[in-house]
Coordinates of N, CA, C and O in Angstrom, one line a residue:
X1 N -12.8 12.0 22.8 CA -12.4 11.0 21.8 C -12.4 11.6 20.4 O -11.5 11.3 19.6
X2 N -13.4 12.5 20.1 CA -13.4 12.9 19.0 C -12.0 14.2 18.5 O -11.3 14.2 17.5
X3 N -12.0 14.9 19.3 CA -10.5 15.3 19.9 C -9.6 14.9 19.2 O -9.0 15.4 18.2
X4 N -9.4 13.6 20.2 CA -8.5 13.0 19.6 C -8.0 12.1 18.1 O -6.9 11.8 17.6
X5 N -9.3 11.9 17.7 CA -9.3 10.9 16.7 C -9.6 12.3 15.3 O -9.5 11.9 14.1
X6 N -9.8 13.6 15.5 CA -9.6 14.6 14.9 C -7.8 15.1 14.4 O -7.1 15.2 13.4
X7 N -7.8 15.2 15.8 CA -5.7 15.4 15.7 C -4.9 14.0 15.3 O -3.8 14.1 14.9
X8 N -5.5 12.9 15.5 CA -4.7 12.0 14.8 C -4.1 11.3 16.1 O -3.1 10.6 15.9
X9 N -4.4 11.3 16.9 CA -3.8 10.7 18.1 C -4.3 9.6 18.7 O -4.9 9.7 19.8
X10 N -3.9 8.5 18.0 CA -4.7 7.5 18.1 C -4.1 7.0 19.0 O -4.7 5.9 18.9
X11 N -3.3 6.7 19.9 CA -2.9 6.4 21.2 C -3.9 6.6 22.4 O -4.2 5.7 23.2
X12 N -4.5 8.3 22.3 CA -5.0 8.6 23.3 C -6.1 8.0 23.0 O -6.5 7.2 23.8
X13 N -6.8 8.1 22.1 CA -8.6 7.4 21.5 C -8.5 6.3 21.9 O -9.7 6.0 22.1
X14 N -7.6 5.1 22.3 CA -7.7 4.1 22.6 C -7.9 4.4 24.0 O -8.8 3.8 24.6
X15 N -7.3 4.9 24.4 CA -6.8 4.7 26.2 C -8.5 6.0 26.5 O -9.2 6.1 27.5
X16 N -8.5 6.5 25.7 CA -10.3 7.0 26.5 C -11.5 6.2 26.1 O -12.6 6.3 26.6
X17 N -11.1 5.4 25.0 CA -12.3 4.8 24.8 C -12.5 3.5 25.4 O -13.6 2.8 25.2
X18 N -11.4 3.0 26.5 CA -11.9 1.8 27.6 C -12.6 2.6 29.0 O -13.3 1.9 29.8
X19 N -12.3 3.8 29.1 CA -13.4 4.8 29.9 C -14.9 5.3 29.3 O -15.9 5.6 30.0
X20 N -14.9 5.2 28.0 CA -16.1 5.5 27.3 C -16.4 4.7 27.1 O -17.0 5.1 26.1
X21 N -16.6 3.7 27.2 CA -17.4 2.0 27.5 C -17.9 1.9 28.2 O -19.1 1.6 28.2
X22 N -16.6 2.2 29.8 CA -17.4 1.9 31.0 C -18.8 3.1 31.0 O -19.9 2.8 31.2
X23 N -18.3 4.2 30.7 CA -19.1 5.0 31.4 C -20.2 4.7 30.4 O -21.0 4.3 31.2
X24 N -20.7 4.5 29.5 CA -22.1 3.6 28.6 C -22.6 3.1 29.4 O -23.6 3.5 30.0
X25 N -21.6 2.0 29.7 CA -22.5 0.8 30.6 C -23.0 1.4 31.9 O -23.9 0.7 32.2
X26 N -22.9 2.3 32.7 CA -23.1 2.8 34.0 C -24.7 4.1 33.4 O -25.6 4.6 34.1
X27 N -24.4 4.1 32.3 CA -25.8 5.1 31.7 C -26.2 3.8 31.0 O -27.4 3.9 31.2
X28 N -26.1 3.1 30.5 CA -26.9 2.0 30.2 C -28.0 1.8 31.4 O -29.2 1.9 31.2
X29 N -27.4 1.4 32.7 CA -28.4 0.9 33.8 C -29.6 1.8 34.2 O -30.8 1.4 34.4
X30 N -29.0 3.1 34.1 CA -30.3 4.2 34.6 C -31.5 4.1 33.3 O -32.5 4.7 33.5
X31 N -31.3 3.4 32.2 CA -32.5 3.1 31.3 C -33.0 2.1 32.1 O -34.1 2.3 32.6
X32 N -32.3 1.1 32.3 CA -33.2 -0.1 33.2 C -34.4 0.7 34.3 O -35.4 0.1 34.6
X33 N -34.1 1.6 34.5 CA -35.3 2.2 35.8 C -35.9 3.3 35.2 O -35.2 4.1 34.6
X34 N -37.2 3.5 35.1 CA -38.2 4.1 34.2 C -38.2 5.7 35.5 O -38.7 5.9 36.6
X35 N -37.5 6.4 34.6 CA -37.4 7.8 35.4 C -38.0 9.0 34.6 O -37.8 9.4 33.4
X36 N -38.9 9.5 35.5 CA -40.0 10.8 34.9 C -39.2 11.8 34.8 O -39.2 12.7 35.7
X37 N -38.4 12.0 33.6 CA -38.4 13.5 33.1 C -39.1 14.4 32.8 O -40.3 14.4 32.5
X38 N -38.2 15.7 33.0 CA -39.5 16.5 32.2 C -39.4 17.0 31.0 O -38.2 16.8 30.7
X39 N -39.8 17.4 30.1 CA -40.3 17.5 29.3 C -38.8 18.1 28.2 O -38.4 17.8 27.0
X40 N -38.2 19.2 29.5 CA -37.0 19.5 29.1 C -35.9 18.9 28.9 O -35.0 19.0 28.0
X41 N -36.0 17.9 29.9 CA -35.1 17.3 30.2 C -34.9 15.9 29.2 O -33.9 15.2 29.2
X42 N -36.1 15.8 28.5 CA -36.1 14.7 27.6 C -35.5 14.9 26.3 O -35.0 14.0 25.6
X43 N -35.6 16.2 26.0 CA -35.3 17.1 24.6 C -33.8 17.8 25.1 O -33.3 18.5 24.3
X44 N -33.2 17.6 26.3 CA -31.5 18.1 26.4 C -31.0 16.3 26.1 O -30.1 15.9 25.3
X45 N -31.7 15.3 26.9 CA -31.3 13.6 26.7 C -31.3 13.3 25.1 O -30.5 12.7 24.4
X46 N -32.2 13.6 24.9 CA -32.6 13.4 22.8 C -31.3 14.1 22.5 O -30.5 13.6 21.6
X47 N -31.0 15.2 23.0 CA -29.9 16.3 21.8 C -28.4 15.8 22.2 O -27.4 15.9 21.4
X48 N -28.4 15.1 23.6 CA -27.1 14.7 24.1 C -26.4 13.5 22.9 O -25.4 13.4 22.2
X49 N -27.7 12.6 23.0 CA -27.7 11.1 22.0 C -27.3 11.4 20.8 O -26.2 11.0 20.4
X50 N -28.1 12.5 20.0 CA -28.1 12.5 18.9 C -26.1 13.3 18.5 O -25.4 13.3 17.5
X51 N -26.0 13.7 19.5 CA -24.4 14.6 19.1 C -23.7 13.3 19.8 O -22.5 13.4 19.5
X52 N -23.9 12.3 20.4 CA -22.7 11.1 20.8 C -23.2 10.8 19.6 O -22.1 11.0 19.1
X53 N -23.9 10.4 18.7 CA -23.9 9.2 17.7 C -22.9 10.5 16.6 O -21.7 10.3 16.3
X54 N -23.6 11.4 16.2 CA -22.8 12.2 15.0 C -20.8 12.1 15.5 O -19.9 12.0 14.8
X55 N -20.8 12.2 16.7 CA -19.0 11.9 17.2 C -18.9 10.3 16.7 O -18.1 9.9 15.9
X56 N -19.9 9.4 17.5 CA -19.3 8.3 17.1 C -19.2 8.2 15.7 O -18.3 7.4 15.4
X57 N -19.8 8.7 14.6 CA -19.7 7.8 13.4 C -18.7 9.0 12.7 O -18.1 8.7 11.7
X58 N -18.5 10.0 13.3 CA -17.1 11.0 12.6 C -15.8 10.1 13.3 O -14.8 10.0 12.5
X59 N -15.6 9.6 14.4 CA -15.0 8.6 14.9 C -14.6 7.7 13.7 O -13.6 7.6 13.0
X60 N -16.0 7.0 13.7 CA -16.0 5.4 12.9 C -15.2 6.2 11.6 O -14.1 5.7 11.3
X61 N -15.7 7.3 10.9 CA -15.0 7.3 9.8 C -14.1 7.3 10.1 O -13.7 6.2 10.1
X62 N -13.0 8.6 10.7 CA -11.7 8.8 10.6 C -10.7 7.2 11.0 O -9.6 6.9 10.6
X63 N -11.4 6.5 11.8 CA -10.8 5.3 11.9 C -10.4 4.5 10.7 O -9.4 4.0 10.3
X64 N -11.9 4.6 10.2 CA -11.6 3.5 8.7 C -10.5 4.2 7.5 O -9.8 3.7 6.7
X65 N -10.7 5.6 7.6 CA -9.6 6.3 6.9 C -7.8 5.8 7.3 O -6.8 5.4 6.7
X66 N -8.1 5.9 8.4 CA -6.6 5.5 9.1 C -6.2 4.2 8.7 O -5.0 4.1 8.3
X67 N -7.1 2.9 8.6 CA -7.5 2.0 8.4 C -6.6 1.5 7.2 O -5.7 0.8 7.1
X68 N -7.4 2.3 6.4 CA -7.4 2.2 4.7 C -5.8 2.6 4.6 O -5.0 1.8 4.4
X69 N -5.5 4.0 4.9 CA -3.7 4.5 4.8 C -3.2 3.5 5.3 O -2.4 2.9 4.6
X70 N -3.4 3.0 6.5 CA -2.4 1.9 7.3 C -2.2 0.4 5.8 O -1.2 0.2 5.2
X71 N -3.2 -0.1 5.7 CA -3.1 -0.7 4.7 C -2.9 -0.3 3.4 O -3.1 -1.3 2.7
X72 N -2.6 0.4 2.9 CA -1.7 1.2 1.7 C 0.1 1.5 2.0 O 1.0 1.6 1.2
X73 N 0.0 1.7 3.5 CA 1.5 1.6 3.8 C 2.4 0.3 3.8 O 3.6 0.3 3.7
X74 N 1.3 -1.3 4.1 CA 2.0 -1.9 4.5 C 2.1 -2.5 3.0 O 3.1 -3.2 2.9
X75 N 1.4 -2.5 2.0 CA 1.1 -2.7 1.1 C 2.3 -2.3 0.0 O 2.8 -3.0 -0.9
X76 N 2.8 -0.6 0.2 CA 3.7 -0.4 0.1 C 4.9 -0.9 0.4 O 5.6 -1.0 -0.5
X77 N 5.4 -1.3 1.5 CA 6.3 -1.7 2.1 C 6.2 -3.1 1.6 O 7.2 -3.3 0.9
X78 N 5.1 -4.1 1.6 CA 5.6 -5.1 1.3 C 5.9 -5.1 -0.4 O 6.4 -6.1 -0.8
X79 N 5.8 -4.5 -1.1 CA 6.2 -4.4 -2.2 C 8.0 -3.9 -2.4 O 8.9 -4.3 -3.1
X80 N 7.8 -2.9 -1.5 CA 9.6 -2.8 -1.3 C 10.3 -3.7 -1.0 O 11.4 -3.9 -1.4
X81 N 9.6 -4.5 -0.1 CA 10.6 -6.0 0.6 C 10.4 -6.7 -0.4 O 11.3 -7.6 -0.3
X82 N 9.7 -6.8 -1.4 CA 9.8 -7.8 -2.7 C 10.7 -7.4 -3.4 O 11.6 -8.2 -3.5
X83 N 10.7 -6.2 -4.1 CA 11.7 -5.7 -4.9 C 13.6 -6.0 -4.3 O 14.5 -6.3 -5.0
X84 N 13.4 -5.6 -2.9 CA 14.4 -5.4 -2.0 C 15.2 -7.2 -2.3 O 16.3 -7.6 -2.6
X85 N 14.0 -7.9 -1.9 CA 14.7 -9.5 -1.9 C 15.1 -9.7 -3.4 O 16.1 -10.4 -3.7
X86 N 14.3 -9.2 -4.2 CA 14.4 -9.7 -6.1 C 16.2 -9.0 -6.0 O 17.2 -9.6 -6.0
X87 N 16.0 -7.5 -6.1 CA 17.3 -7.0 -6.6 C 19.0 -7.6 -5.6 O 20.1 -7.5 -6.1
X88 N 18.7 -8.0 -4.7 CA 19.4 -8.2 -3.7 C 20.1 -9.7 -3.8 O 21.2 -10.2 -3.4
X89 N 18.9 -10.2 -4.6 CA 19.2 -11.7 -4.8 C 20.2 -11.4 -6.1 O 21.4 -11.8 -6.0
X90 N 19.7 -10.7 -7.2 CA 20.8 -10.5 -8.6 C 21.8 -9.4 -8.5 O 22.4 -8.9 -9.4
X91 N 22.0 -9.1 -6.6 CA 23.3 -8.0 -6.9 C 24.5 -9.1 -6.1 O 25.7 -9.0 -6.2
X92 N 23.9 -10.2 -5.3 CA 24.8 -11.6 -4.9 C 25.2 -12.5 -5.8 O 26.2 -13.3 -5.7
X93 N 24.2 -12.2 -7.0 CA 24.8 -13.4 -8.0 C 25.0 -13.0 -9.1 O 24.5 -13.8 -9.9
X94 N 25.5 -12.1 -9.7 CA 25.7 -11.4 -11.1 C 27.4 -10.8 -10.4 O 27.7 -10.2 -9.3
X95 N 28.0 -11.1 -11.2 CA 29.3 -10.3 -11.7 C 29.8 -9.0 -12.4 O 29.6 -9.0 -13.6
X96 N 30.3 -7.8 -11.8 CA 30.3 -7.2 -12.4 C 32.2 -7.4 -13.2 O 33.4 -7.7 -12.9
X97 N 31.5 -6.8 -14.3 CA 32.9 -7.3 -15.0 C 32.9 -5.8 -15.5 O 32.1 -5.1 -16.1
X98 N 34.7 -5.5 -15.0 CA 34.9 -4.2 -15.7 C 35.3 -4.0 -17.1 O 36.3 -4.5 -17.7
X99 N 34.1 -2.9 -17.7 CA 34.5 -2.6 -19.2 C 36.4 -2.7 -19.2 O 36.9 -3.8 -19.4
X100 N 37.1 -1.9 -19.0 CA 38.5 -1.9 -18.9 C 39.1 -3.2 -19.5 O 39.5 -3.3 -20.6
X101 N 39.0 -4.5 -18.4 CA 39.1 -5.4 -18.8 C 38.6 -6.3 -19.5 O 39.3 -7.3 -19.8
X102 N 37.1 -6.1 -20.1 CA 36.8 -6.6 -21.1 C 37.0 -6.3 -22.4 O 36.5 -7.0 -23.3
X103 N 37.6 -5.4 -22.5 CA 37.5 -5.1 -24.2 C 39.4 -4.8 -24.3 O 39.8 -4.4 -25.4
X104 N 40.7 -4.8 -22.9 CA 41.7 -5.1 -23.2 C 42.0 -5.7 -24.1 O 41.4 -6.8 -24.2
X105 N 43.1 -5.2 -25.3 CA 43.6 -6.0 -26.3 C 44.6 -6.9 -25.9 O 45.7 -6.5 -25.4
X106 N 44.3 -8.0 -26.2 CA 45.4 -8.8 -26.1 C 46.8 -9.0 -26.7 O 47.5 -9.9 -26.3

């Protein structure tokens, strides 16, 4: 996911992150059952956690970045579609009158 959400490929971050849910929930359960590690094995589980949380929140950022541009594009855009309706409306109702014929002597 992080991968993906690194290169910009926010298509695929979606479609692995309904696999990285499930698979939580299926390591969620093995907390329900009180299992004797050793010692090692508690300190590779500690180092696993702590590098999913630093992905998830490099995730969480680049999301809200994307977030933020997405809303500055549409923001943009709707400002063109305003402009676009204003100018569009005074190029249907204004006249252009050619100099030539306006200042013909009579």
């Amino acid at each position: 996911m992080l991968k993906s959400a690194r290169e910009a490929d926010w298509e695929a971050l979606i479609d692995l992150q309904s696999s990285y849910l499930a698979q939580v929930e299926t390591l969620r359960h093995f907390d329900d059952e009180p299992m004797l590690l050793g010692q090692e094995a508690d300190g590779r589980k500690a180092e696993l956690l702590k590098q999913l949380l630093e992905s998830d929140q490099e995730i969480r950022q680049r999301l809200m970045d994307r977030r933020h541009e997405l809303t500055q594009m549409i923001s943009g855009s709707r400002q063109q579609l305003a402009l676009s309706r204003t100018y569009s409306f005074y190029q249907e109702t204004s006249e252009v009158i050619e100099a030539a014929q306006r200042f013909k002597s009579t």
